[in-house]
mmCIF file of C-alpha atoms and ligand atoms in Angstrom:
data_model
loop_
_atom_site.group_PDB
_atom_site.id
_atom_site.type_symbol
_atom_site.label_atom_id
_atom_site.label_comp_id
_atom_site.label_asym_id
_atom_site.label_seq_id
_atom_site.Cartn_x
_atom_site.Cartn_y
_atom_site.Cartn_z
ATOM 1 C CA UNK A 294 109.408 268.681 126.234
ATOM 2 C CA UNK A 295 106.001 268.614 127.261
ATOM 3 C CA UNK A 296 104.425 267.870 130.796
ATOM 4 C CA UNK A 297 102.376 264.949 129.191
ATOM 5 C CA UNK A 298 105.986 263.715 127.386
ATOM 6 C CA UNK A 299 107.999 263.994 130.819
ATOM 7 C CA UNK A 300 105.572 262.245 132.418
ATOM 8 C CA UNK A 301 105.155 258.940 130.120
ATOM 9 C CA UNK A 302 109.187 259.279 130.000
ATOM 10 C CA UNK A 303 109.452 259.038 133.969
ATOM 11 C CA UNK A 304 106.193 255.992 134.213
ATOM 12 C CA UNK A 305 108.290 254.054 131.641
ATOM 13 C CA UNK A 306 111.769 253.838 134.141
ATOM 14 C CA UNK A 307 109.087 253.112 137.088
ATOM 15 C CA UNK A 308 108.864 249.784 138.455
ATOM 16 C CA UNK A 309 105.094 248.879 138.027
ATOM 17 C CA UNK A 310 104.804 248.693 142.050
ATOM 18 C CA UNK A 311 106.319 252.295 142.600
ATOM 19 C CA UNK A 312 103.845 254.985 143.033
ATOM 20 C CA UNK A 313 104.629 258.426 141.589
ATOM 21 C CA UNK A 314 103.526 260.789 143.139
ATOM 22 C CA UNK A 315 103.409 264.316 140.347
ATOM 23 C CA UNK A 316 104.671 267.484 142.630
ATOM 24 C CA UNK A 317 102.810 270.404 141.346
ATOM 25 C CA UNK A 318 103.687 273.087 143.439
ATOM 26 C CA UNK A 319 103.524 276.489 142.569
ATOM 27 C CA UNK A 320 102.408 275.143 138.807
ATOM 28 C CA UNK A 321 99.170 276.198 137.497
ATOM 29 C CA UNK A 322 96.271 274.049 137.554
ATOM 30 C CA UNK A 323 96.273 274.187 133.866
ATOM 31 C CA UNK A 324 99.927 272.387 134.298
ATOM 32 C CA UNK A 325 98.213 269.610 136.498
ATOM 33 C CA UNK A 326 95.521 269.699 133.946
ATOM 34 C CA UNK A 327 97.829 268.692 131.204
ATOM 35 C CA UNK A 328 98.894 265.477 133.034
ATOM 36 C CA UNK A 329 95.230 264.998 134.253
ATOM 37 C CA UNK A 330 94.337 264.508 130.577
ATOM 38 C CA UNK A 331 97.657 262.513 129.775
ATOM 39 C CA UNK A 332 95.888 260.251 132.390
ATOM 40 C CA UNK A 333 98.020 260.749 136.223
ATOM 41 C CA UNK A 334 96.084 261.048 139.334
ATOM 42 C CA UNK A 335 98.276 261.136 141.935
ATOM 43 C CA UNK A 336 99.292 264.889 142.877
ATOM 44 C CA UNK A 337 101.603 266.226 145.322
ATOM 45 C CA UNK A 338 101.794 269.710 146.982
ATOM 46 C CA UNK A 339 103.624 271.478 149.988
ATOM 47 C CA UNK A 340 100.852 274.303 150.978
ATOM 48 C CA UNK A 341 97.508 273.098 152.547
ATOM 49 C CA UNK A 342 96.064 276.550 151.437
ATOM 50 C CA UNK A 343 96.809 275.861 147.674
ATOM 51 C CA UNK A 344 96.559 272.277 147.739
ATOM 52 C CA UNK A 345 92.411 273.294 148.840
ATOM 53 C CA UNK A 346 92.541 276.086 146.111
ATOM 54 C CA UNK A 347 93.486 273.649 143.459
ATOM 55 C CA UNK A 348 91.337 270.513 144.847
ATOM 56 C CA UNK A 349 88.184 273.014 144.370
ATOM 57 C CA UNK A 350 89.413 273.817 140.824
ATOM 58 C CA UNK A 351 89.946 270.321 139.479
ATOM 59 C CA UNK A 352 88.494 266.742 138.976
ATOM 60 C CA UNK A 353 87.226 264.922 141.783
ATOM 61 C CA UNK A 354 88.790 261.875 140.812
ATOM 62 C CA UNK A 355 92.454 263.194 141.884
ATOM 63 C CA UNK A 356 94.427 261.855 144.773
ATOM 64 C CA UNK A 357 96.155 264.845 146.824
ATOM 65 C CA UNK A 358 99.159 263.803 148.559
ATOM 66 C CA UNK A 359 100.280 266.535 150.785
ATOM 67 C CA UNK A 360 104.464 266.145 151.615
ATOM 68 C CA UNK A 361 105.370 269.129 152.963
ATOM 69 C CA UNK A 362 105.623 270.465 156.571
ATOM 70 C CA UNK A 363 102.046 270.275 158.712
ATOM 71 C CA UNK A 364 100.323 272.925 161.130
ATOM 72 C CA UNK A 365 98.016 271.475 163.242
ATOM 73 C CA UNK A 366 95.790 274.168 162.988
ATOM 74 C CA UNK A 367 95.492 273.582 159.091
ATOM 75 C CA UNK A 368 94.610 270.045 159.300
ATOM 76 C CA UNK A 369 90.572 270.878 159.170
ATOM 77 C CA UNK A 370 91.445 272.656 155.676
ATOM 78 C CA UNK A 371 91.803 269.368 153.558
ATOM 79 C CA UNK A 372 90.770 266.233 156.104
ATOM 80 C CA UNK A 373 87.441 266.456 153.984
ATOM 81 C CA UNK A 374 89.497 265.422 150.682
ATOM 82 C CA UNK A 375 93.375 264.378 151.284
ATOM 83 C CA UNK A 376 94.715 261.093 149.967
ATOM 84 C CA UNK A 377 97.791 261.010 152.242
ATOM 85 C CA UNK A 378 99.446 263.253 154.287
ATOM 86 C CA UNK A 379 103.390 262.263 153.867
ATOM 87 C CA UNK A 380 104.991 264.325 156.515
ATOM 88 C CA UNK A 381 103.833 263.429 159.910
ATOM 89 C CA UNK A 382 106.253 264.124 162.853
ATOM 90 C CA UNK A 383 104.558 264.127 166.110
ATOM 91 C CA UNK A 384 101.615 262.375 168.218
ATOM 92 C CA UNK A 385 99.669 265.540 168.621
ATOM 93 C CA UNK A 386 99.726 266.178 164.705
ATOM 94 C CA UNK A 387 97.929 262.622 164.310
ATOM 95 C CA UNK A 388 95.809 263.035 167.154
ATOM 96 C CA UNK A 389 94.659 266.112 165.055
ATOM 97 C CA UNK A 390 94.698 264.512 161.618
ATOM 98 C CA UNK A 391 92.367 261.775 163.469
ATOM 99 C CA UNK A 392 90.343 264.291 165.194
ATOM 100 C CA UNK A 393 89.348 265.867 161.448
ATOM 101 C CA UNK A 394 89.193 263.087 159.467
ATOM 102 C CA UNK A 395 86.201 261.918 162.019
ATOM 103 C CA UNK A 396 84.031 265.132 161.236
ATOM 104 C CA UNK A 397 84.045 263.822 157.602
ATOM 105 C CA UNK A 398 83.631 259.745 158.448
ATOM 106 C CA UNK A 399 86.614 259.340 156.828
ATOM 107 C CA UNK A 400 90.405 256.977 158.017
ATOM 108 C CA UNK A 401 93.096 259.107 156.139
ATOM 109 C CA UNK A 402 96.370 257.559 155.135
ATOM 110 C CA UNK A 403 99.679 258.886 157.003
ATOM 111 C CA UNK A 404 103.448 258.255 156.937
ATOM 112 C CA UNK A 405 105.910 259.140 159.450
ATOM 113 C CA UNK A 406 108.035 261.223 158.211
ATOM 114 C CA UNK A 407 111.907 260.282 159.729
ATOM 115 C CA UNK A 408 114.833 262.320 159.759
ATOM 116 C CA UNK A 409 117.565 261.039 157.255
ATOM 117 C CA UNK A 410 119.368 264.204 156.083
ATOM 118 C CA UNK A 411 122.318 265.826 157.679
ATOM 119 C CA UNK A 412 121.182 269.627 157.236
ATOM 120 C CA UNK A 413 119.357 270.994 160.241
ATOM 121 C CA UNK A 414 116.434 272.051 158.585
ATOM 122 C CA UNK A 415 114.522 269.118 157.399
ATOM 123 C CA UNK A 416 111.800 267.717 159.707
ATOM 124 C CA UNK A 417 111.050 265.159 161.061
ATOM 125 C CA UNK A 418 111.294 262.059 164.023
ATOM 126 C CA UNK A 419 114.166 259.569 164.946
ATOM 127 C CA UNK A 420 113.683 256.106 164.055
ATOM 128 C CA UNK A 421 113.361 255.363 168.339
ATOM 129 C CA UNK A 422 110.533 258.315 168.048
ATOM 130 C CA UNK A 423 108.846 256.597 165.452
ATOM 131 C CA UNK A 424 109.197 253.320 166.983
ATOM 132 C CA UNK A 425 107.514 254.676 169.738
ATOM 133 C CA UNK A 426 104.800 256.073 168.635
ATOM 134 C CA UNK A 427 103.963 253.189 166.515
ATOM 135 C CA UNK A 428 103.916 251.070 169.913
ATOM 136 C CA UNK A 429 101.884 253.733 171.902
ATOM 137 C CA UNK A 430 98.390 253.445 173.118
ATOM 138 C CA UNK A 431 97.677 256.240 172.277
ATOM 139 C CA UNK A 432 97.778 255.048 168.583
ATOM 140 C CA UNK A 433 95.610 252.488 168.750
ATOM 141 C CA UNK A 434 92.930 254.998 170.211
ATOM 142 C CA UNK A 435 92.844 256.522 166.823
ATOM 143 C CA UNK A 436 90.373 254.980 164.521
ATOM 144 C CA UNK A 437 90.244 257.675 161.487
ATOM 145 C CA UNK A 438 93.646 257.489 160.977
ATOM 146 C CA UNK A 439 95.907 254.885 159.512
ATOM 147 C CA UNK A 440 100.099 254.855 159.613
ATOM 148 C CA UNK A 441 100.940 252.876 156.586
ATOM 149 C CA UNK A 442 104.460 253.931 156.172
ATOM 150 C CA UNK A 443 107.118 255.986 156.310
ATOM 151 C CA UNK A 444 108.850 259.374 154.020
ATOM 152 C CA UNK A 445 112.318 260.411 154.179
ATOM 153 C CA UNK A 446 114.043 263.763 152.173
ATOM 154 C CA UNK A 447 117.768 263.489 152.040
ATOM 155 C CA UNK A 448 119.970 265.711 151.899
ATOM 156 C CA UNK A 449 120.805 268.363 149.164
ATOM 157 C CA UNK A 450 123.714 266.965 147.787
ATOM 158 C CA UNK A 451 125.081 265.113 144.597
ATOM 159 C CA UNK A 452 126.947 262.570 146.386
ATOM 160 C CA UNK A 453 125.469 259.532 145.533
ATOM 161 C CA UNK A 454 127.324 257.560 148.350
ATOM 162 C CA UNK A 455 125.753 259.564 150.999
ATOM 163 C CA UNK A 456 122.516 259.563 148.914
ATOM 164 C CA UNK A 457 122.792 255.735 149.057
ATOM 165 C CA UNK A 458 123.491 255.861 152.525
ATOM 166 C CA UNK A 459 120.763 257.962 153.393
ATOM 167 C CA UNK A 460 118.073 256.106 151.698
ATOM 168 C CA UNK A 461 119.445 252.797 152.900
ATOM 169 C CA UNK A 462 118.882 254.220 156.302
ATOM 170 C CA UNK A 463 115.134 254.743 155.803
ATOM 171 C CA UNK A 464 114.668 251.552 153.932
ATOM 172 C CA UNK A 465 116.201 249.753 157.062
ATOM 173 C CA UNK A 466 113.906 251.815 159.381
ATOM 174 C CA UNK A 467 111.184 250.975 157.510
ATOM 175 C CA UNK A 468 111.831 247.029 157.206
ATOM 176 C CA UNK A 469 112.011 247.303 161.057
ATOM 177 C CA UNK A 470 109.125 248.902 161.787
ATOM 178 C CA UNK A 471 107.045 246.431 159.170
ATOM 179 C CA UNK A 472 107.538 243.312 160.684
ATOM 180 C CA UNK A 473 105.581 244.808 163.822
ATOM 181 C CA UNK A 474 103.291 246.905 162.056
ATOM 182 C CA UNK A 475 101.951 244.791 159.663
ATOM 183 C CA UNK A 476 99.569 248.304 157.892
ATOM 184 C CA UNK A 477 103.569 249.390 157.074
ATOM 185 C CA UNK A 478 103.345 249.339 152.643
ATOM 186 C CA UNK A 479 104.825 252.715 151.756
ATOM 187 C CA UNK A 480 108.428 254.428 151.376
ATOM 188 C CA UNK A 481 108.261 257.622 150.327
ATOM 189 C CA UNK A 482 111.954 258.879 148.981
ATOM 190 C CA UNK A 483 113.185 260.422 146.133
ATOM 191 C CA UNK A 484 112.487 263.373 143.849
ATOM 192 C CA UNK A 485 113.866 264.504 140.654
ATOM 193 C CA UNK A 486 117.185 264.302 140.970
ATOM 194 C CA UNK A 487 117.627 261.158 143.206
ATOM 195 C CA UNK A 488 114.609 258.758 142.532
ATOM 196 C CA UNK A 489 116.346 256.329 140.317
ATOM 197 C CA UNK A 490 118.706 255.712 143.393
ATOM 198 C CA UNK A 491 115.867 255.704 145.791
ATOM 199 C CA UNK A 492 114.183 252.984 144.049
ATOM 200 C CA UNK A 493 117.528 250.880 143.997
ATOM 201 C CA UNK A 494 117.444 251.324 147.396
ATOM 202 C CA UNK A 495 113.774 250.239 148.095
ATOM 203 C CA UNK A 496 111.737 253.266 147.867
ATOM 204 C CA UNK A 497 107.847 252.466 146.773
ATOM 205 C CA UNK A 498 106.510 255.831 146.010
ATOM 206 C CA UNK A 499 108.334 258.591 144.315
ATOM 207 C CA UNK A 500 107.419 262.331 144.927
ATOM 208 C CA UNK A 501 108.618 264.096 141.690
ATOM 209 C CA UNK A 502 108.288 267.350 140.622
ATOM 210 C CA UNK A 503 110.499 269.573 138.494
ATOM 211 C CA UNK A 504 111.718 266.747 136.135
ATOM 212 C CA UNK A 505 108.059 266.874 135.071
ATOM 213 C CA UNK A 506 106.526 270.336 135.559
ATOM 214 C CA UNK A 507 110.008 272.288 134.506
ATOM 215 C CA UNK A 508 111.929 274.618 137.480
ATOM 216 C CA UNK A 509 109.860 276.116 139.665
ATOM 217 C CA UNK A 510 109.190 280.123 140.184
ATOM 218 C CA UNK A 511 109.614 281.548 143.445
ATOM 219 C CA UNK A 512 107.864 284.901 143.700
HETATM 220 C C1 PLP B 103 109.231 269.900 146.104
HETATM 221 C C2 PLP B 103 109.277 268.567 146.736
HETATM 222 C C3 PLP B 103 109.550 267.412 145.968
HETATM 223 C C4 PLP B 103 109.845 267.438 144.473
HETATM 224 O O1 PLP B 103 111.062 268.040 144.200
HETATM 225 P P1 PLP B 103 111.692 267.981 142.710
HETATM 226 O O2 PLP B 103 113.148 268.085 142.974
HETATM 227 O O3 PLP B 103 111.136 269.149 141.978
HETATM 228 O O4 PLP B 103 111.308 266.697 142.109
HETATM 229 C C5 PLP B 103 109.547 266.197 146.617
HETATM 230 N N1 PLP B 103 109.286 266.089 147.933
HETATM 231 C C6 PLP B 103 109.021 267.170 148.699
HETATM 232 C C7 PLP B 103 108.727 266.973 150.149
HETATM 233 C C8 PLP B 103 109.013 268.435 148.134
HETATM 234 O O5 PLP B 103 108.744 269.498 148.904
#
């Protein structure tokens, strides 16, 4: 199947108020290409460095989401041109993200990214962190930023209980955080394999990526 055919396959299960969000990392930009011209704009990638090569290579009109792990020193890179940045985990990464996004006059979009998955290595805060920061004043100092939600990767696994439970976590995080944060729109959970689940469980913006680009090569 084509890019263009897994796409309108994928937008025709969504929910009209679920975002997708179209991972193409490691693809070619003549992959993104194809589902520029079959009409998606919202583009996900894990690399600041090729996120900037491909922004420079391709439409202005896209929307870069970047949802993987951030560097603070990298931040300068793409706060002339990202959408969103999905995988915030500290105060000093924000401060940062704020601190760049004011060279360029610009209030960029962030989530918090919370910890829902057993394995070790995934990032992210606790819900008390997140609480937290959200309640800080140092927060409120930043002007060029804007929290508007939260992102949660769960763990590698086919069991769709623990799945469930995982994503219910985050969606109960996230209704608890809304009702004092009133900017809160925005969970970000599920990818290929688990996004129909996610959205039963509340998720607003999917981040998928081989189900519509094919596997991914690792060299
Ligand atoms: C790669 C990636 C995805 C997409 O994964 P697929 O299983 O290919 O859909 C989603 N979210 C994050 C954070 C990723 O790094």
């Amino acid at each position: 199947m084509s890019i263009k055919h897994n796409l309108q396959n994928i937008k025709s299960t969504l929910p009209e108020d679920v975002t997708l969000v179209a991972v193409s990392k490691t693809k070619p930009v003549s992959d993104i290409m194809e589902a520029y011209d079959a009409g998606h704009r919202v583009f996900g990638e894990n690399k600041i460095q090729e996120m900037v090569e491909k922004h420079e290579q391709m439409p202005d009109d896209i929307q870069w989401h970047m949802i993987g792990h951030v560097q603070r020193n990298k931040v300068k890179y793409m706060a002339s041109f990202v959408s969103m940045i999905h995988g915030i985990d500290s105060l000093r990464l924000l401060e940062e993200v704020n601190k760049q996004a004011m060279k360029h006059d610009r209030i960029i979009d962030c989530l918090l990214q919370i910890k829902i998955a057993s394995e070790d290595s995934k990032f992210g805060m606790t819900f008390n962190d997140a609480k937290a920061l959200l309640t800080s004043e140092a927060l409120s100092e930043l002007k060029n930023i804007k929290v508007v939600g939260v992102m949660g990767m769960a763990t590698f696994t086919n069991d769709q209980d623990q799945l469930n439970d995982e994503f219910s976590y985050l969606k109960k995080c996230y209704d608890e955080l809304q009702s004092s944060h009133s900017n809160f729109k925005i969970i970000s959970m599920g990818m290929s394999g688990d996004y129909q689940l996610a959205i039963d469980c509340g998720s607003t913006m999917v981040r998928v990526g081989s189900s519509i680009f094919g596997a991914r090569n690792y060299n």
